[in-house]
PDB file of C-alpha atoms in Angstrom:
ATOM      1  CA  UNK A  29     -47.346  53.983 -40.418  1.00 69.00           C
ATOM      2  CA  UNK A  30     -48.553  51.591 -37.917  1.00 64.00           C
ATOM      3  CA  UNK A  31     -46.103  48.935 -38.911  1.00 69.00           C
ATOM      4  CA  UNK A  32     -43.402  51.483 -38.743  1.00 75.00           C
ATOM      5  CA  UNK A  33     -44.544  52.223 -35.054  1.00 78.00           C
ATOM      6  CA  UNK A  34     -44.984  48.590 -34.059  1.00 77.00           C
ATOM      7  CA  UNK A  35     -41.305  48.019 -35.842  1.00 82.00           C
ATOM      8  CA  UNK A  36     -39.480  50.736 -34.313  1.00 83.00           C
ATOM      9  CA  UNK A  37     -41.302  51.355 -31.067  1.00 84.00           C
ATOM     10  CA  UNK A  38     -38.567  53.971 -29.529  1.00 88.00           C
ATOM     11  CA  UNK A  39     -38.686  56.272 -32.497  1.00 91.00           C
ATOM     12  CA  UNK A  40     -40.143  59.485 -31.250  1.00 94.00           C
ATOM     13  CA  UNK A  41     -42.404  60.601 -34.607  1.00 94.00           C
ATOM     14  CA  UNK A  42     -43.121  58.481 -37.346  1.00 93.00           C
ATOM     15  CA  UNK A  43     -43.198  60.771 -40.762  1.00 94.00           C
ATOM     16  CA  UNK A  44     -45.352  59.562 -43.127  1.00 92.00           C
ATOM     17  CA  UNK A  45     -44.299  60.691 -47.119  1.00 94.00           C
ATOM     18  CA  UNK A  46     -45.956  59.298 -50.524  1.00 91.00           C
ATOM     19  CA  UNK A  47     -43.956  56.960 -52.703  1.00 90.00           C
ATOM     20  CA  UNK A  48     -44.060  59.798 -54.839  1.00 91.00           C
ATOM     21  CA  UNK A  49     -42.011  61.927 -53.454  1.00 93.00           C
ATOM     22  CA  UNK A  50     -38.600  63.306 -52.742  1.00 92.00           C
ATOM     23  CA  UNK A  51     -36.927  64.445 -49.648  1.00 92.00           C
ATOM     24  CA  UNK A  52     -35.238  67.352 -51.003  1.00 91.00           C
ATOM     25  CA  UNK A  53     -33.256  69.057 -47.428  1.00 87.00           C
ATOM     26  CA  UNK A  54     -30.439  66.554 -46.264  1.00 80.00           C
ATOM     27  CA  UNK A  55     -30.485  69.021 -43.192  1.00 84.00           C
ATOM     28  CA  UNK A  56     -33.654  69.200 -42.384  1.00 88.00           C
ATOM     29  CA  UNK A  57     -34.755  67.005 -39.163  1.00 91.00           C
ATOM     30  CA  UNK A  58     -38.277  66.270 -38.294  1.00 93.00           C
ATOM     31  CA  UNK A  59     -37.979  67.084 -34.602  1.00 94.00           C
ATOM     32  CA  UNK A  60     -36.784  70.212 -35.651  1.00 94.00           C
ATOM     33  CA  UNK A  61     -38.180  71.368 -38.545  1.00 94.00           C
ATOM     34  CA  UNK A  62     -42.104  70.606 -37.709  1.00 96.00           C
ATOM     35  CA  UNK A  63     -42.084  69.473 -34.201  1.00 96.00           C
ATOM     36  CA  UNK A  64     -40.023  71.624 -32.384  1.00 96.00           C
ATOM     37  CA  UNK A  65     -42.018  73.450 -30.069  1.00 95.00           C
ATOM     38  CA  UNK A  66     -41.726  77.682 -31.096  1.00 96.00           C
ATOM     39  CA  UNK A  67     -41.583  76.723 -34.786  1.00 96.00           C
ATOM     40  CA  UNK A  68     -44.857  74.372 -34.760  1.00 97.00           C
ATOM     41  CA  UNK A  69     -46.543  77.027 -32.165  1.00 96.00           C
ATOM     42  CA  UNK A  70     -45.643  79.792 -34.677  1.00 96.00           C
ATOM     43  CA  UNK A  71     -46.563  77.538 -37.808  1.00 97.00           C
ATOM     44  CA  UNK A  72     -49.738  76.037 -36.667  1.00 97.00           C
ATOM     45  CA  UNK A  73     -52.820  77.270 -38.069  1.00 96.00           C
ATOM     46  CA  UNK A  74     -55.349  77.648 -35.355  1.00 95.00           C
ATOM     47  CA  UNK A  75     -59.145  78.049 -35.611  1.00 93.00           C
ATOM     48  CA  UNK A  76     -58.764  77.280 -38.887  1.00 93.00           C
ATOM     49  CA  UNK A  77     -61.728  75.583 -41.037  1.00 89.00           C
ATOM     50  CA  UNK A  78     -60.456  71.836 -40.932  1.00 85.00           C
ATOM     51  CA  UNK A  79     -62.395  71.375 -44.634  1.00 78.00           C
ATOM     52  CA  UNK A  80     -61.683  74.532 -46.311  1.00 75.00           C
ATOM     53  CA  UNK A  81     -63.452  77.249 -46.943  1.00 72.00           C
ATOM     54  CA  UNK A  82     -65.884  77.183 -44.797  1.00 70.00           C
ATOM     55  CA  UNK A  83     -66.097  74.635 -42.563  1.00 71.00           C
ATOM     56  CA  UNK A  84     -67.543  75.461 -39.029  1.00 77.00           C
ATOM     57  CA  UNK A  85     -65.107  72.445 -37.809  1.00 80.00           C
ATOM     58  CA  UNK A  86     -62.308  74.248 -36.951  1.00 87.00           C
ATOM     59  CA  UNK A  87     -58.500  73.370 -35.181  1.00 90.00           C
ATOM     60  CA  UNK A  88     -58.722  73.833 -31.455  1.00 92.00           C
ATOM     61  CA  UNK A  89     -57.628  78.013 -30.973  1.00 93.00           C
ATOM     62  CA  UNK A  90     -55.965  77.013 -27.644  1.00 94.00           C
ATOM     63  CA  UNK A  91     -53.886  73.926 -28.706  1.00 94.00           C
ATOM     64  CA  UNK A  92     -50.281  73.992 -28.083  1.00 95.00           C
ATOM     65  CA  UNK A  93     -47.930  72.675 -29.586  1.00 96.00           C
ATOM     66  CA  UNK A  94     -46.461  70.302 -26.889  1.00 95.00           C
ATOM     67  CA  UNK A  95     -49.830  68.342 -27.236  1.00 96.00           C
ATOM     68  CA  UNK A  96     -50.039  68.348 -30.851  1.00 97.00           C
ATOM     69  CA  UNK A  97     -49.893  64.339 -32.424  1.00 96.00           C
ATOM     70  CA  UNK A  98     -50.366  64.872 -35.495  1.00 95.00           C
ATOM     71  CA  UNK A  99     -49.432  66.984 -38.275  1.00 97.00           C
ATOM     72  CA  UNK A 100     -51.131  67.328 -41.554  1.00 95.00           C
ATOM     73  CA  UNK A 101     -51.269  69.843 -44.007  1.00 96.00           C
ATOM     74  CA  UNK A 102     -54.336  71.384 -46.839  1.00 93.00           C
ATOM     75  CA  UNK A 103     -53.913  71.412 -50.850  1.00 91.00           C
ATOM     76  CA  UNK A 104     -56.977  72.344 -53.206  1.00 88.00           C
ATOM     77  CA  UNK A 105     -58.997  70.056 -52.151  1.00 84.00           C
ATOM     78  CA  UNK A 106     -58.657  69.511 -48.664  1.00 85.00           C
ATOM     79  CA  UNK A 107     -57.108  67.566 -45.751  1.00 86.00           C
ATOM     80  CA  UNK A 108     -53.795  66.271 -47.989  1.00 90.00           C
ATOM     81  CA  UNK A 109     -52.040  62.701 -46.676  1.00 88.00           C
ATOM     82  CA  UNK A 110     -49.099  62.455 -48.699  1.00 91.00           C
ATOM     83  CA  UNK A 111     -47.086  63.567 -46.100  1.00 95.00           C
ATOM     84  CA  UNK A 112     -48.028  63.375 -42.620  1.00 94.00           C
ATOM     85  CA  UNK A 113     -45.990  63.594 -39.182  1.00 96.00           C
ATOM     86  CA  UNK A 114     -47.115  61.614 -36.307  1.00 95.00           C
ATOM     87  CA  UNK A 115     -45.953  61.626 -32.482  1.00 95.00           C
ATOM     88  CA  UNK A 116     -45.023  57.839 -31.288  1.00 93.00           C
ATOM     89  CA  UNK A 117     -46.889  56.599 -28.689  1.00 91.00           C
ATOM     90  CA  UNK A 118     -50.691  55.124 -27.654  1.00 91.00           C
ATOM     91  CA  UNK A 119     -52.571  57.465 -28.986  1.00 90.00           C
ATOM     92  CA  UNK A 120     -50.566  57.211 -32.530  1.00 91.00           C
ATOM     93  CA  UNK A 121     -51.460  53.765 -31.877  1.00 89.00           C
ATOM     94  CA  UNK A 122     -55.510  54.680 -31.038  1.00 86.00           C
ATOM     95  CA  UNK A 123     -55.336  56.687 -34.029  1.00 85.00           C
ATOM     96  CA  UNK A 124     -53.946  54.416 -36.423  1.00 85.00           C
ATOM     97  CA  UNK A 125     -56.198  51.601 -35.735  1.00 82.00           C
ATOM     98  CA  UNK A 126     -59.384  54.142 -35.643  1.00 78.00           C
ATOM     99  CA  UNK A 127     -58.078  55.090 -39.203  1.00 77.00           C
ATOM    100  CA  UNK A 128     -57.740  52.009 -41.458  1.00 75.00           C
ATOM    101  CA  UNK A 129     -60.550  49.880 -39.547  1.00 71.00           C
ATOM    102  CA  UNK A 130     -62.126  48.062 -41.946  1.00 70.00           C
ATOM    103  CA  UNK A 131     -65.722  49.649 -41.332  1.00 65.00           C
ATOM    104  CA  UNK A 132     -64.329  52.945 -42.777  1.00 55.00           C
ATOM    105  CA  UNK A 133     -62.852  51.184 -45.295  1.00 55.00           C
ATOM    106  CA  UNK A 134     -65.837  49.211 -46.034  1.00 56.00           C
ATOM    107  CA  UNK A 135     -67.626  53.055 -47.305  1.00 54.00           C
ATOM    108  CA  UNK A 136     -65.790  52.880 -50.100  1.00 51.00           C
ATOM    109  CA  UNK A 137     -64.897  56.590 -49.886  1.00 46.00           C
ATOM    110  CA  UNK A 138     -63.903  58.606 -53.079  1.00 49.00           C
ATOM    111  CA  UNK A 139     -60.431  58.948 -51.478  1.00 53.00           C
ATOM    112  CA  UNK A 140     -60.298  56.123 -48.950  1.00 54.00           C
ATOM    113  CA  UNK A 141     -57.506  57.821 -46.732  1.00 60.00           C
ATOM    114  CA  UNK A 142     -58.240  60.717 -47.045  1.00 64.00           C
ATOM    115  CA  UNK A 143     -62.294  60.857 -46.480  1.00 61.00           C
ATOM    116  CA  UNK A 144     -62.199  58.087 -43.978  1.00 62.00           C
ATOM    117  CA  UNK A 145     -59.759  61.002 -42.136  1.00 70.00           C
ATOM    118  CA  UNK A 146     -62.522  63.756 -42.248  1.00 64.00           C
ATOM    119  CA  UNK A 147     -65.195  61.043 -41.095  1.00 62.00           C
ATOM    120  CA  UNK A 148     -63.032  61.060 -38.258  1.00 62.00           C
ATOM    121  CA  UNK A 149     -62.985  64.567 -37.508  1.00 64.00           C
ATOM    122  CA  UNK A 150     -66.746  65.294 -37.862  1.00 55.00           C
ATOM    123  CA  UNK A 151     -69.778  63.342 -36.275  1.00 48.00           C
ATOM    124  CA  UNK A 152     -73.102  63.787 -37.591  1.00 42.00           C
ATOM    125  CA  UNK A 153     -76.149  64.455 -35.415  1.00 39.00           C
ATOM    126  CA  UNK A 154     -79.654  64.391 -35.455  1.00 38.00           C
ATOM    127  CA  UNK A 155     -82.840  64.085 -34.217  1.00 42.00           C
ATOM    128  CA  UNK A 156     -85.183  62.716 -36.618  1.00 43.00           C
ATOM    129  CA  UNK A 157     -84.846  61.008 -40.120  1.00 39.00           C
ATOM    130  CA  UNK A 158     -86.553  64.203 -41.312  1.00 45.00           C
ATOM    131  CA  UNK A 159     -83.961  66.273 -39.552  1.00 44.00           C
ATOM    132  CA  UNK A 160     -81.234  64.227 -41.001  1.00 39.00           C
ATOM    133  CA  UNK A 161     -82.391  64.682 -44.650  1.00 39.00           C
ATOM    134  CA  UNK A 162     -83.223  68.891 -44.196  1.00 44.00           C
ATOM    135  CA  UNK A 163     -79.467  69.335 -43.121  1.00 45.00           C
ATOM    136  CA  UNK A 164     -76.838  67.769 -41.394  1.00 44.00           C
ATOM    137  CA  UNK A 165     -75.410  69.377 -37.947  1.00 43.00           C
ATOM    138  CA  UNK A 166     -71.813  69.060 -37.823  1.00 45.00           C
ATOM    139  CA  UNK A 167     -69.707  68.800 -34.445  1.00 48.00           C
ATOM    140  CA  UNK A 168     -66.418  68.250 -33.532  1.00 52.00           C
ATOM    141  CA  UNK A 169     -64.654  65.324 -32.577  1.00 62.00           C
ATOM    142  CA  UNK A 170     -62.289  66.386 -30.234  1.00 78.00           C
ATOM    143  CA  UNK A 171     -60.494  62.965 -29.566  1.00 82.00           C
ATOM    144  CA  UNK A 172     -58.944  63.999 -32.770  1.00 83.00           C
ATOM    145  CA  UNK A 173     -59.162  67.716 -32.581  1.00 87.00           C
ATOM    146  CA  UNK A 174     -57.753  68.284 -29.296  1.00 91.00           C
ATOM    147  CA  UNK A 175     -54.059  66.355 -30.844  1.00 94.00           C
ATOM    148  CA  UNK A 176     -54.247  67.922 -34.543  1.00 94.00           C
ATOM    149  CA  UNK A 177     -52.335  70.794 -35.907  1.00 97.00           C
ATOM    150  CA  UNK A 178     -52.850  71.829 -39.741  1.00 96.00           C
ATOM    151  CA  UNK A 179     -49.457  73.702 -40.749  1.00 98.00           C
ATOM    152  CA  UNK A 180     -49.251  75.772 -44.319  1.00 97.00           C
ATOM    153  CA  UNK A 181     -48.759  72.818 -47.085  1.00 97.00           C
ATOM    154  CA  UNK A 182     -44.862  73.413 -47.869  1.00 96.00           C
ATOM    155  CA  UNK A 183     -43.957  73.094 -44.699  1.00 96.00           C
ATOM    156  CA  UNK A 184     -44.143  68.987 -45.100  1.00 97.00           C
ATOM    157  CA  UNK A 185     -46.129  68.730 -48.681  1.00 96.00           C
ATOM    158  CA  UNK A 186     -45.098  70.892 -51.090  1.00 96.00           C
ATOM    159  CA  UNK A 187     -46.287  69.759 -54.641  1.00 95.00           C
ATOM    160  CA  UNK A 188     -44.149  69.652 -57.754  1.00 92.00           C
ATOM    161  CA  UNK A 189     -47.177  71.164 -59.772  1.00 89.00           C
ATOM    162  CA  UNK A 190     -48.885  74.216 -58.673  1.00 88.00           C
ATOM    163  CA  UNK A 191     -52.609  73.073 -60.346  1.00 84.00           C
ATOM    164  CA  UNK A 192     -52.459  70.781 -57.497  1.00 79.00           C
ATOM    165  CA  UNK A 193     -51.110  72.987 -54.252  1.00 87.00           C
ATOM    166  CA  UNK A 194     -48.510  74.842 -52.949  1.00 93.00           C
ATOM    167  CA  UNK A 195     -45.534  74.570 -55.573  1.00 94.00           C
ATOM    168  CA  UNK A 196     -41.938  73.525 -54.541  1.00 95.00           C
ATOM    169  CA  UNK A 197     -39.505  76.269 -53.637  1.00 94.00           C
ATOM    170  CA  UNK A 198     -35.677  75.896 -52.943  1.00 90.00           C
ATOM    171  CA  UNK A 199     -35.556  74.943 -49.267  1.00 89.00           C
ATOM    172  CA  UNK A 200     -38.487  73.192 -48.931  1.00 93.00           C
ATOM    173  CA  UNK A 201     -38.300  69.759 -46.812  1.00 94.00           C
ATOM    174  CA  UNK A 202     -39.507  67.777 -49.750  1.00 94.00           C
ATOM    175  CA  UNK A 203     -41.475  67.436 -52.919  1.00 95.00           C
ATOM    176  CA  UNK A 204     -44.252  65.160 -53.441  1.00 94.00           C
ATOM    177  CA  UNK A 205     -45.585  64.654 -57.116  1.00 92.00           C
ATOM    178  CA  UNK A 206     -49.107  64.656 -56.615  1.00 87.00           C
ATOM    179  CA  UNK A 207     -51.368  62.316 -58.716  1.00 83.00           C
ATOM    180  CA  UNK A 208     -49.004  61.501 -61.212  1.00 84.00           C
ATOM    181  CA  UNK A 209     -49.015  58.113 -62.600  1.00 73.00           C
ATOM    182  CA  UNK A 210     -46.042  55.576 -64.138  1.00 63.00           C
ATOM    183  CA  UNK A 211     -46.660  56.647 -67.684  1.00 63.00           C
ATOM    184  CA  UNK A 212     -48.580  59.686 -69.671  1.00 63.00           C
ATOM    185  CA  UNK A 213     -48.258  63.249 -69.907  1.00 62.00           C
ATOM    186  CA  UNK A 214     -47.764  63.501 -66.242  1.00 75.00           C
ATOM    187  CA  UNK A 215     -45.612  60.769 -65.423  1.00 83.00           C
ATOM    188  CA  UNK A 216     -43.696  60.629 -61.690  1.00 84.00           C
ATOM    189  CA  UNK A 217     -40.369  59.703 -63.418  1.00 84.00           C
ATOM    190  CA  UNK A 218     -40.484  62.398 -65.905  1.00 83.00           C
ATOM    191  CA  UNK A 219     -41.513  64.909 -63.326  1.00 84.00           C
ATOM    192  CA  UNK A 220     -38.791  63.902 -60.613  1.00 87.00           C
ATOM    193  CA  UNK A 221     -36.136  64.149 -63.130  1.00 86.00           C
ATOM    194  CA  UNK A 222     -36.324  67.786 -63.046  1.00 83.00           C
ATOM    195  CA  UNK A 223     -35.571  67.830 -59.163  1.00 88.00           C
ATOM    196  CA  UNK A 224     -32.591  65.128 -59.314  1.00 84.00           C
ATOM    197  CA  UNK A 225     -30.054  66.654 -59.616  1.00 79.00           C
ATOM    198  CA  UNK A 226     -30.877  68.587 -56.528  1.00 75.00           C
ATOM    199  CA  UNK A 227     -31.511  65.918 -54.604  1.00 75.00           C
ATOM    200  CA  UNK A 228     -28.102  63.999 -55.634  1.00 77.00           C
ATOM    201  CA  UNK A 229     -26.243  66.942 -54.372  1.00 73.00           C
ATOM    202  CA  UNK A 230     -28.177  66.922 -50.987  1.00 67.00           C
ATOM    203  CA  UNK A 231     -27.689  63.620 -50.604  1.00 70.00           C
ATOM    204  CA  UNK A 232     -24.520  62.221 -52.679  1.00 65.00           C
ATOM    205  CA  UNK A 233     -24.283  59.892 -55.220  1.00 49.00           C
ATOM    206  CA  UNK A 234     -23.898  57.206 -52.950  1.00 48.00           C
ATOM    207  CA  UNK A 235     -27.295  57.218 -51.317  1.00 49.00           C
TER     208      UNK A 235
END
């Protein structure tokens, strides 16, 4: 994403989508279709537990959506970054760079994109080492908070398998075949057959 924003600096919103993955609405614009200003307002999910279920770090209640940077969306497990939506300009820039620093990457985090994302949402505090090992109190960190909007997941991330997510319906903006690999039972060219034919007629043979 950075290198898309540093390559195309006049683009307006940089959209983000897995390698594995298929856009699957030839009519479907990004300005439009997540960032236009009544449909993101209605869409947006607001004081909603940013690490589900019960996560006291919650998206800002007041936050509209003319202020909203970034858009990401939940699966089963969490924050999801297959498919993200970001708003061009310094702070997409701030964010970036805060993202894939090298000291989050140096915590070698189960999901590196994902967890180093959630570091960035929550801050740890405390007192004393003894506080720090009888429980951890969580704020917000509302650099990030005050320019984040979670939307439901197939808005931008629906998932071709429904043991991962949100399943694919007709009319969905695309399909992203979530931890698939090249080969096995659950292989991403076996499981994007089944949507190809769609896609060709979205998009013609051509493309």
């Amino acid at each position: 994403m950075r290198h898309a924003i540093t390559k195309f600096p006049d683009c307006k919103y940089v959209w983000y989508l897995d390698q594995h993955a298929l856009i699957m609405s030839a009519d479907s614009r990004v300005e439009e279709h997540v960032m236009g200003a009544q449909r993101l307002e209605d869409m947006m999910l607001k004081d909603h537990p940013v690490v589900p279920p019960e996560s006291i770090i919650k998206t800002f209640s007041h936050l509209k959506a003319g202020d909203v940077d970034l858009v990401i969306t939940q699966d089963k497990d969490g924050l999801a970054t297959t498919s993200v939506v970001l708003r061009n300009g310094e702070w997409a820039k701030f964010f970036l760079d805060t993202w894939f620093d090298p000291l989050y990457r140096s915590y070698n985090f189960q999901k590196a994109e994902t967890h180093a994302l959630v570091r960035l949402l929550i801050t740890f505090v405390f007192s004393t080492y003894a506080d720090y090992l009888k429980e951890h109190i969580v704020q917000w960190h509302p650099t990030i908070l005050s320019k984040l909007a979670i939307v439901p997941q197939r808005t931008i991330n629906a998932y071709s398998t429904v043991e991962n997510g949100a399943q694919y319906k007709d009319g969905d903006i695309a399909v992203v075949f979530a931890e698939c690999s090249g080969t096995g039972a659950r292989s991403c060219a076996s499981e994007a057959e089944r949507y190809s034919q769609h896609w060709r007629a979205s998009f013609g043979a051509g493309h």
